């Protein structure tokens, strides 16, 4: 079997159908198509492709020299193979090259896998937002806040 050809590409409006499918497969509260359209127009939306197939995405909004990571996901069939870490590293690199010094994000307290990813990538936990997220079956879940320093890491 030939090895996969992995590639990063900034996503555009034509990637919306594939994004909606991957978001629905990875997110219990997937975004409305209008949110995706706005993000594609306003934010850095980076796709990870295996050939023509979208297998991961990361979305970051930027203000001056700060950014917020709004979403990151890897195709469930491809998780646990280092792709999330690689995707996070690539969006950090692109943001840093565009002048971003710091990045912040929120993650569900129950999402241990994503927290392990952020800690492995050098994130510092900076606080908790109580009852921030709605839960699928009702009720609320805390958000944990992480900060990353990008300046100087990808010069
Ligand atoms: C979070 C997510 C993007 C990680 O992607 P991934 O490709 O599975 O992650 P990687 O294989 O690169 O692993 C990165 C780190 O996560 C941790 N990790 C990976 N698989 C894990 C598992 N099965 N259980 C716990 N931690 C795990 C490890 O710390 C790993 O670092 P290491 O290899 O140095 O030990 C992916 O699980 C996903 O798409 N989840 C659904 C969407 C989501 O929760 N997004 C985050 C919202 S804030």
PDB file of N, CA and C and ligand atoms in Angstrom, residues 25-27 57 69-76 78-87 105-108 111-120 133, ligand 1:
ATOM      1  N   UNK A  25     -19.164  14.852  11.968  1.00  0.00           N
ATOM      2  CA  UNK A  25     -18.591  13.569  12.420  1.00  0.00           C
ATOM      3  C   UNK A  25     -17.738  13.722  13.672  1.00  0.00           C
ATOM      4  N   UNK A  26     -17.335  14.957  14.016  1.00  0.00           N
ATOM      5  CA  UNK A  26     -16.365  15.134  15.101  1.00  0.00           C
ATOM      6  C   UNK A  26     -16.849  16.034  16.238  1.00  0.00           C
ATOM      7  N   UNK A  27     -18.000  16.707  16.054  1.00  0.00           N
ATOM      8  CA  UNK A  27     -18.407  17.740  17.012  1.00  0.00           C
ATOM      9  C   UNK A  27     -19.851  17.495  17.439  1.00  0.00           C
ATOM     10  N   UNK A  57      -9.282  19.845  10.102  1.00  0.00           N
ATOM     11  CA  UNK A  57      -9.354  21.298   9.924  1.00  0.00           C
ATOM     12  C   UNK A  57      -9.008  21.984  11.231  1.00  0.00           C
ATOM     13  N   UNK A  69      -8.115  30.006  18.872  1.00  0.00           N
ATOM     14  CA  UNK A  69      -8.404  28.782  18.108  1.00  0.00           C
ATOM     15  C   UNK A  69      -9.874  28.452  18.335  1.00  0.00           C
ATOM     16  N   UNK A  70     -10.663  28.530  17.255  1.00  0.00           N
ATOM     17  CA  UNK A  70     -12.112  28.342  17.364  1.00  0.00           C
ATOM     18  C   UNK A  70     -12.515  26.894  17.164  1.00  0.00           C
ATOM     19  N   UNK A  71     -11.722  26.137  16.438  1.00  0.00           N
ATOM     20  CA  UNK A  71     -12.065  24.732  16.182  1.00  0.00           C
ATOM     21  C   UNK A  71     -10.834  23.987  15.691  1.00  0.00           C
ATOM     22  N   UNK A  72     -10.791  22.697  16.037  1.00  0.00           N
ATOM     23  CA  UNK A  72      -9.791  21.791  15.447  1.00  0.00           C
ATOM     24  C   UNK A  72     -10.391  20.398  15.484  1.00  0.00           C
ATOM     25  N   UNK A  73     -10.217  19.642  14.425  1.00  0.00           N
ATOM     26  CA  UNK A  73     -10.742  18.269  14.398  1.00  0.00           C
ATOM     27  C   UNK A  73      -9.980  17.446  13.370  1.00  0.00           C
ATOM     28  N   UNK A  74      -9.938  16.139  13.649  1.00  0.00           N
ATOM     29  CA  UNK A  74      -9.338  15.157  12.743  1.00  0.00           C
ATOM     30  C   UNK A  74     -10.384  14.062  12.518  1.00  0.00           C
ATOM     31  N   UNK A  75     -10.473  13.606  11.301  1.00  0.00           N
ATOM     32  CA  UNK A  75     -11.379  12.506  10.927  1.00  0.00           C
ATOM     33  C   UNK A  75     -11.264  11.374  11.964  1.00  0.00           C
ATOM     34  N   UNK A  76     -12.386  10.912  12.524  1.00  0.00           N
ATOM     35  CA  UNK A  76     -12.325   9.878  13.558  1.00  0.00           C
ATOM     36  C   UNK A  76     -11.496   8.651  13.148  1.00  0.00           C
ATOM     37  N   UNK A  78      -8.861   8.650  11.533  1.00  0.00           N
ATOM     38  CA  UNK A  78      -7.434   8.992  11.446  1.00  0.00           C
ATOM     39  C   UNK A  78      -6.897   9.566  12.756  1.00  0.00           C
ATOM     40  N   UNK A  79      -7.719   9.542  13.820  1.00  0.00           N
ATOM     41  CA  UNK A  79      -7.260  10.100  15.100  1.00  0.00           C
ATOM     42  C   UNK A  79      -6.234   9.180  15.760  1.00  0.00           C
ATOM     43  N   UNK A  80      -5.437   9.763  16.646  1.00  0.00           N
ATOM     44  CA  UNK A  80      -4.452   8.980  17.402  1.00  0.00           C
ATOM     45  C   UNK A  80      -3.222   8.616  16.604  1.00  0.00           C
ATOM     46  N   UNK A  81      -3.001   9.304  15.464  1.00  0.00           N
ATOM     47  CA  UNK A  81      -1.841   9.017  14.607  1.00  0.00           C
ATOM     48  C   UNK A  81      -0.905  10.218  14.495  1.00  0.00           C
ATOM     49  N   UNK A  82      -1.091  11.183  15.376  1.00  0.00           N
ATOM     50  CA  UNK A  82      -0.212  12.360  15.348  1.00  0.00           C
ATOM     51  C   UNK A  82      -0.690  13.475  14.435  1.00  0.00           C
ATOM     52  N   UNK A  83      -1.860  13.299  13.786  1.00  0.00           N
ATOM     53  CA  UNK A  83      -2.303  14.314  12.818  1.00  0.00           C
ATOM     54  C   UNK A  83      -2.800  15.585  13.510  1.00  0.00           C
ATOM     55  N   UNK A  84      -3.471  15.438  14.667  1.00  0.00           N
ATOM     56  CA  UNK A  84      -3.945  16.613  15.393  1.00  0.00           C
ATOM     57  C   UNK A  84      -2.764  17.478  15.818  1.00  0.00           C
ATOM     58  N   UNK A  85      -1.719  16.833  16.302  1.00  0.00           N
ATOM     59  CA  UNK A  85      -0.535  17.566  16.731  1.00  0.00           C
ATOM     60  C   UNK A  85       0.112  18.276  15.537  1.00  0.00           C
ATOM     61  N   UNK A  86       0.171  17.581  14.405  1.00  0.00           N
ATOM     62  CA  UNK A  86       0.779  18.170  13.211  1.00  0.00           C
ATOM     63  C   UNK A  86      -0.055  19.365  12.719  1.00  0.00           C
ATOM     64  N   UNK A  87      -1.371  19.214  12.737  1.00  0.00           N
ATOM     65  CA  UNK A  87      -2.268  20.288  12.281  1.00  0.00           C
ATOM     66  C   UNK A  87      -2.149  21.509  13.192  1.00  0.00           C
ATOM     67  N   UNK A 105      -7.488  29.516  23.722  1.00  0.00           N
ATOM     68  CA  UNK A 105      -8.594  28.629  23.339  1.00  0.00           C
ATOM     69  C   UNK A 105      -9.353  28.165  24.569  1.00  0.00           C
ATOM     70  N   UNK A 106     -10.565  27.665  24.303  1.00  0.00           N
ATOM     71  CA  UNK A 106     -11.404  27.062  25.343  1.00  0.00           C
ATOM     72  C   UNK A 106     -11.676  25.631  24.946  1.00  0.00           C
ATOM     73  N   UNK A 107     -11.740  24.744  25.941  1.00  0.00           N
ATOM     74  CA  UNK A 107     -12.001  23.330  25.654  1.00  0.00           C
ATOM     75  C   UNK A 107     -12.923  22.775  26.736  1.00  0.00           C
ATOM     76  N   UNK A 108     -13.811  21.880  26.333  1.00  0.00           N
ATOM     77  CA  UNK A 108     -14.708  21.255  27.313  1.00  0.00           C
ATOM     78  C   UNK A 108     -13.889  20.532  28.382  1.00  0.00           C
ATOM     79  N   UNK A 111     -13.207  16.918  27.735  1.00  0.00           N
ATOM     80  CA  UNK A 111     -12.497  16.518  26.520  1.00  0.00           C
ATOM     81  C   UNK A 111     -11.009  16.313  26.828  1.00  0.00           C
ATOM     82  N   UNK A 112     -10.714  15.194  27.486  1.00  0.00           N
ATOM     83  CA  UNK A 112      -9.353  14.915  27.936  1.00  0.00           C
ATOM     84  C   UNK A 112      -8.391  14.743  26.777  1.00  0.00           C
ATOM     85  N   UNK A 113      -8.879  14.231  25.673  1.00  0.00           N
ATOM     86  CA  UNK A 113      -7.998  14.005  24.531  1.00  0.00           C
ATOM     87  C   UNK A 113      -7.476  15.333  23.966  1.00  0.00           C
ATOM     88  N   UNK A 114      -8.403  16.296  23.815  1.00  0.00           N
ATOM     89  CA  UNK A 114      -7.975  17.606  23.302  1.00  0.00           C
ATOM     90  C   UNK A 114      -7.048  18.285  24.312  1.00  0.00           C
ATOM     91  N   UNK A 115      -7.342  18.141  25.614  1.00  0.00           N
ATOM     92  CA  UNK A 115      -6.463  18.764  26.616  1.00  0.00           C
ATOM     93  C   UNK A 115      -5.064  18.151  26.568  1.00  0.00           C
ATOM     94  N   UNK A 116      -4.992  16.829  26.342  1.00  0.00           N
ATOM     95  CA  UNK A 116      -3.679  16.179  26.222  1.00  0.00           C
ATOM     96  C   UNK A 116      -2.933  16.737  25.007  1.00  0.00           C
ATOM     97  N   UNK A 117      -3.676  16.958  23.926  1.00  0.00           N
ATOM     98  CA  UNK A 117      -3.063  17.542  22.722  1.00  0.00           C
ATOM     99  C   UNK A 117      -2.505  18.930  23.030  1.00  0.00           C
ATOM    100  N   UNK A 118      -3.307  19.773  23.713  1.00  0.00           N
ATOM    101  CA  UNK A 118      -2.869  21.147  23.965  1.00  0.00           C
ATOM    102  C   UNK A 118      -1.682  21.170  24.933  1.00  0.00           C
ATOM    103  N   UNK A 119      -1.687  20.267  25.899  1.00  0.00           N
ATOM    104  CA  UNK A 119      -0.571  20.249  26.845  1.00  0.00           C
ATOM    105  C   UNK A 119       0.694  19.736  26.153  1.00  0.00           C
ATOM    106  N   UNK A 120       0.529  18.723  25.274  1.00  0.00           N
ATOM    107  CA  UNK A 120       1.690  18.216  24.526  1.00  0.00           C
ATOM    108  C   UNK A 120       2.250  19.290  23.598  1.00  0.00           C
ATOM    109  N   UNK A 133     -20.327  25.502  28.536  1.00  0.00           N
ATOM    110  CA  UNK A 133     -20.852  24.797  27.360  1.00  0.00           C
ATOM    111  C   UNK A 133     -22.164  24.080  27.666  1.00  0.00           C
TER     112      UNK A 133
HETATM  113  C1  LIG B   1      -8.574  16.494  19.596  1.00  0.00           C
HETATM  114  C2  LIG B   1      -8.150  15.887  18.245  1.00  0.00           C
HETATM  115  C3  LIG B   1      -8.078  17.023  17.207  1.00  0.00           C
HETATM  116  C4  LIG B   1      -6.754  15.266  18.409  1.00  0.00           C
HETATM  117  O1  LIG B   1      -6.338  14.766  17.137  1.00  0.00           O
HETATM  118  P1  LIG B   1      -5.500  13.407  17.021  1.00  0.00           P
HETATM  119  O2  LIG B   1      -5.036  13.303  15.608  1.00  0.00           O
HETATM  120  O3  LIG B   1      -6.292  12.291  17.558  1.00  0.00           O
HETATM  121  O4  LIG B   1      -4.282  13.733  18.021  1.00  0.00           O
HETATM  122  P2  LIG B   1      -2.796  13.172  17.941  1.00  0.00           P
HETATM  123  O5  LIG B   1      -2.805  11.771  17.434  1.00  0.00           O
HETATM  124  O6  LIG B   1      -1.942  14.184  17.220  1.00  0.00           O
HETATM  125  O7  LIG B   1      -2.387  13.142  19.458  1.00  0.00           O
HETATM  126  C5  LIG B   1      -2.013  14.347  20.112  1.00  0.00           C
HETATM  127  C6  LIG B   1      -1.965  14.113  21.606  1.00  0.00           C
HETATM  128  O8  LIG B   1      -3.278  13.812  22.054  1.00  0.00           O
HETATM  129  C7  LIG B   1      -3.185  12.792  23.042  1.00  0.00           C
HETATM  130  N1  LIG B   1      -3.926  11.621  22.567  1.00  0.00           N
HETATM  131  C8  LIG B   1      -3.936  11.059  21.338  1.00  0.00           C
HETATM  132  N2  LIG B   1      -4.734   9.997  21.310  1.00  0.00           N
HETATM  133  C9  LIG B   1      -5.258   9.906  22.561  1.00  0.00           C
HETATM  134  C10 LIG B   1      -6.179   9.023  23.179  1.00  0.00           C
HETATM  135  N3  LIG B   1      -6.724   7.991  22.519  1.00  0.00           N
HETATM  136  N4  LIG B   1      -6.507   9.239  24.462  1.00  0.00           N
HETATM  137  C11 LIG B   1      -5.975  10.273  25.152  1.00  0.00           C
HETATM  138  N5  LIG B   1      -5.090  11.137  24.614  1.00  0.00           N
HETATM  139  C12 LIG B   1      -4.744  10.946  23.347  1.00  0.00           C
HETATM  140  C13 LIG B   1      -1.753  12.501  23.290  1.00  0.00           C
HETATM  141  O9  LIG B   1      -1.288  13.343  24.340  1.00  0.00           O
HETATM  142  C14 LIG B   1      -1.116  12.936  22.013  1.00  0.00           C
HETATM  143  O10 LIG B   1       0.197  13.381  22.196  1.00  0.00           O
HETATM  144  P3  LIG B   1       1.415  12.307  22.157  1.00  0.00           P
HETATM  145  O11 LIG B   1       1.262  11.540  20.877  1.00  0.00           O
HETATM  146  O12 LIG B   1       2.614  13.167  22.234  1.00  0.00           O
HETATM  147  O13 LIG B   1       1.209  11.439  23.350  1.00  0.00           O
HETATM  148  C15 LIG B   1      -9.125  14.765  17.779  1.00  0.00           C
HETATM  149  O14 LIG B   1      -9.217  13.800  18.792  1.00  0.00           O
HETATM  150  C16 LIG B   1     -10.521  15.261  17.410  1.00  0.00           C
HETATM  151  O15 LIG B   1     -10.771  15.634  16.259  1.00  0.00           O
HETATM  152  N6  LIG B   1     -11.454  15.237  18.384  1.00  0.00           N
HETATM  153  C17 LIG B   1     -12.843  15.681  18.125  1.00  0.00           C
HETATM  154  C18 LIG B   1     -12.938  17.185  17.989  1.00  0.00           C
HETATM  155  C19 LIG B   1     -12.400  17.881  19.224  1.00  0.00           C
HETATM  156  O16 LIG B   1     -12.610  17.445  20.354  1.00  0.00           O
HETATM  157  N7  LIG B   1     -11.704  19.027  18.995  1.00  0.00           N
HETATM  158  C20 LIG B   1     -11.159  19.836  20.060  1.00  0.00           C
HETATM  159  C21 LIG B   1     -12.170  20.857  20.488  1.00  0.00           C
HETATM  160  S1  LIG B   1     -11.478  21.980  21.704  1.00  0.00           S
END
